[in-house]
Amino acid sequence: MKERPKLDIPKTMTEKAANIMGYSIFIGALIYMIITFPSLPAEVPAHFGADGEINRYGSKYEMIVLVVIPLFLIPGLEALERFPEMHSYPRRMDESNIEEFYLHSRMLLNLAKNGTLIVFAIIFIEIINYGLIGTSTFGASLLPLILLLVLGPVAWKMIERRKIR
């Protein structure tokens, strides 16, 4: 197949639920950040080590970067999600399985996008809670949680993709 057709494949319930969950958690954490921002100390945690320990403090205004990054990243991921015909596929894709490949690829991006939104929310919450109450919310589970949310869906969908014939 030289030129891939554009197919109109409706969003699945999984994609809709992931969007609701990802955006809701992110927007909730963003609102939490806006409400608590004036109460934060001048310096808050700016970097966490693999063990969840803080290894750098910075100005609370550095958190604005954590808001700006998703504002550019998420629209890009949304755009990629809407055009599965532009994604990379194995040679075994043909007319008989193209819809399944498109759907899997789109779902992979959807889950990765929403996992990323939740990761940013978790980071907001971790920084804010440490700044306000002086204790970590996630501690050593922070890095495994982030890796699971971002790489878990990718690994799951890549394994599923191998089953497409």
CSV table of C-alpha atoms in Angstrom, one decimal:
chain,number,residue,atom,x,y,z
A,1,MET,CA,0.0,0.0,0.0
A,2,LYS,CA,1.6,3.2,-1.2
A,3,GLU,CA,-0.9,5.8,-0.1
A,4,ARG,CA,-2.8,5.1,3.0
A,5,PRO,CA,-6.5,5.8,3.0
A,6,LYS,CA,-8.1,8.1,5.6
A,7,LEU,CA,-10.7,6.1,7.5
A,8,ASP,CA,-13.4,7.4,9.8
A,9,ILE,CA,-13.2,5.1,12.8
A,10,PRO,CA,-15.3,6.2,15.7
A,11,LYS,CA,-13.6,6.7,19.1
A,12,THR,CA,-13.9,3.7,21.4
A,13,MET,CA,-15.3,3.8,24.9
A,14,THR,CA,-11.8,3.2,26.2
A,15,GLU,CA,-10.6,6.3,24.3
A,16,LYS,CA,-13.5,8.4,25.5
A,17,ALA,CA,-13.0,7.2,29.1
A,18,ALA,CA,-9.2,7.8,29.0
A,19,ASN,CA,-9.8,11.4,27.6
A,20,ILE,CA,-12.3,12.1,30.4
A,21,MET,CA,-10.0,10.7,33.1
A,22,GLY,CA,-6.8,12.3,31.7
A,23,TYR,CA,-8.2,15.8,31.1
A,24,SER,CA,-10.2,15.8,34.4
A,25,ILE,CA,-7.3,14.8,36.5
A,26,PHE,CA,-5.0,17.3,34.8
A,27,ILE,CA,-7.5,20.2,35.0
A,28,GLY,CA,-8.2,19.3,38.6
A,29,ALA,CA,-4.5,19.4,39.5
A,30,LEU,CA,-4.2,22.7,37.5
A,31,ILE,CA,-7.0,24.2,39.5
A,32,TYR,CA,-5.4,22.9,42.7
A,33,MET,CA,-2.1,24.6,41.7
A,34,ILE,CA,-3.8,27.9,40.9
A,35,ILE,CA,-5.7,27.9,44.2
A,36,THR,CA,-2.6,26.9,46.3
A,37,PHE,CA,0.0,28.9,44.4
A,38,PRO,CA,-0.2,32.0,46.6
A,39,SER,CA,0.2,29.9,49.7
A,40,LEU,CA,3.4,28.1,48.4
A,41,PRO,CA,6.7,29.1,49.9
A,42,ALA,CA,9.1,31.0,47.6
A,43,GLU,CA,11.1,27.8,47.1
A,44,VAL,CA,9.6,24.4,46.2
A,45,PRO,CA,11.0,21.1,45.1
A,46,ALA,CA,12.1,21.4,41.4
A,47,HIS,CA,13.6,18.0,40.8
A,48,PHE,CA,13.2,14.5,42.3
A,49,GLY,CA,15.7,11.7,42.2
A,50,ALA,CA,14.8,8.1,41.2
A,51,ASP,CA,14.2,7.3,44.9
A,52,GLY,CA,11.6,10.1,45.2
A,53,GLU,CA,13.9,12.3,47.2
A,54,ILE,CA,14.2,16.0,46.4
A,55,ASN,CA,17.6,16.9,44.9
A,56,ARG,CA,16.9,20.4,43.8
A,57,TYR,CA,14.8,23.3,45.0
A,58,GLY,CA,13.7,26.2,42.8
A,59,SER,CA,11.4,29.2,42.7
A,60,LYS,CA,7.7,28.4,42.8
A,61,TYR,CA,7.5,30.3,39.5
A,62,GLU,CA,9.4,27.4,37.8
A,63,MET,CA,6.1,25.5,38.1
A,64,ILE,CA,4.8,27.7,35.3
A,65,VAL,CA,7.0,25.7,32.9
A,66,LEU,CA,5.1,22.6,34.0
A,67,VAL,CA,1.9,24.3,32.8
A,68,VAL,CA,3.3,25.5,29.6
A,69,ILE,CA,4.9,22.2,28.4
A,70,PRO,CA,1.5,20.3,28.2
A,71,LEU,CA,-0.1,23.3,26.5
A,72,PHE,CA,2.3,22.6,23.6
A,73,LEU,CA,2.7,18.8,23.9
A,74,ILE,CA,-0.9,17.8,24.2
A,75,PRO,CA,-2.2,19.6,21.1
A,76,GLY,CA,0.6,17.9,19.1
A,77,LEU,CA,-0.4,14.5,20.5
A,78,GLU,CA,-4.1,15.2,19.8
A,79,ALA,CA,-3.2,16.0,16.2
A,80,LEU,CA,-1.2,12.8,15.7
A,81,GLU,CA,-4.0,10.9,17.3
A,82,ARG,CA,-6.4,12.2,14.6
A,83,PHE,CA,-4.3,11.2,11.7
A,84,PRO,CA,-3.4,7.5,12.1
A,85,GLU,CA,-2.7,7.2,8.4
A,86,MET,CA,0.5,9.1,9.1
A,87,HIS,CA,1.8,6.7,11.7
A,88,SER,CA,4.4,4.1,11.0
A,89,TYR,CA,3.2,0.5,10.5
A,90,PRO,CA,4.7,-2.9,9.7
A,91,ARG,CA,4.8,-4.3,6.2
A,92,ARG,CA,2.1,-6.8,7.0
A,93,MET,CA,-0.6,-4.1,7.0
A,94,ASP,CA,-3.0,-4.4,4.1
A,95,GLU,CA,-6.6,-3.6,3.2
A,96,SER,CA,-7.8,-6.5,5.4
A,97,ASN,CA,-6.3,-5.3,8.6
A,98,ILE,CA,-5.8,-1.5,8.1
A,99,GLU,CA,-8.7,-0.5,10.3
A,100,GLU,CA,-7.4,-2.6,13.2
A,101,PHE,CA,-3.9,-1.1,12.8
A,102,TYR,CA,-5.2,2.4,12.7
A,103,LEU,CA,-7.4,1.8,15.8
A,104,HIS,CA,-4.5,0.3,17.8
A,105,SER,CA,-2.1,3.1,16.8
A,106,ARG,CA,-4.7,5.8,17.7
A,107,MET,CA,-5.4,4.1,21.0
A,108,LEU,CA,-1.7,3.9,21.8
A,109,LEU,CA,-1.4,7.6,21.3
A,110,ASN,CA,-4.6,8.3,23.2
A,111,LEU,CA,-3.4,6.3,26.2
A,112,ALA,CA,0.1,7.8,26.1
A,113,LYS,CA,-1.4,11.3,25.9
A,114,ASN,CA,-3.7,10.8,28.8
A,115,GLY,CA,-1.0,9.1,30.8
A,116,THR,CA,1.2,12.2,30.2
A,117,LEU,CA,-1.6,14.5,31.4
A,118,ILE,CA,-1.8,12.4,34.6
A,119,VAL,CA,1.9,12.5,35.0
A,120,PHE,CA,1.9,16.3,34.9
A,121,ALA,CA,-0.9,16.3,37.5
A,122,ILE,CA,1.0,14.0,39.8
A,123,ILE,CA,4.1,16.2,39.5
A,124,PHE,CA,1.9,19.3,40.3
A,125,ILE,CA,0.5,17.5,43.4
A,126,GLU,CA,3.9,16.3,44.6
A,127,ILE,CA,5.5,19.7,44.4
A,128,ILE,CA,2.5,21.5,45.9
A,129,ASN,CA,2.0,19.1,48.8
A,130,TYR,CA,5.7,19.1,49.7
A,131,GLY,CA,5.6,22.9,49.5
A,132,LEU,CA,2.5,23.2,51.7
A,133,ILE,CA,2.9,20.4,54.3
A,134,GLY,CA,6.6,19.4,53.9
A,135,THR,CA,6.0,15.8,53.1
A,136,SER,CA,6.1,13.7,49.9
A,137,THR,CA,2.8,12.3,48.6
A,138,PHE,CA,4.2,9.6,46.4
A,139,GLY,CA,7.8,9.2,47.7
A,140,ALA,CA,9.8,6.4,46.1
A,141,SER,CA,6.8,5.3,44.1
A,142,LEU,CA,6.9,8.5,42.0
A,143,LEU,CA,9.2,7.3,39.3
A,144,PRO,CA,7.7,3.8,38.9
A,145,LEU,CA,4.2,5.4,38.8
A,146,ILE,CA,5.4,7.9,36.0
A,147,LEU,CA,7.0,5.1,34.0
A,148,LEU,CA,3.9,2.9,34.4
A,149,LEU,CA,1.6,5.7,33.2
A,150,VAL,CA,3.6,6.6,30.2
A,151,LEU,CA,5.3,3.4,29.1
A,152,GLY,CA,2.7,0.9,30.3
A,153,PRO,CA,0.1,1.7,27.6
A,154,VAL,CA,2.8,1.8,24.9
A,155,ALA,CA,4.1,-1.6,25.8
A,156,TRP,CA,0.5,-3.0,26.1
A,157,LYS,CA,-0.5,-1.7,22.7
A,158,MET,CA,2.7,-2.8,21.0
A,159,ILE,CA,2.2,-6.3,22.3
A,160,GLU,CA,-1.4,-6.2,21.1
A,161,ARG,CA,-0.2,-5.0,17.7
A,162,ARG,CA,1.9,-8.1,17.2
A,163,LYS,CA,-1.3,-10.1,17.3
A,164,ILE,CA,-2.8,-8.3,14.3
A,165,ARG,CA,-2.6,-10.5,11.2
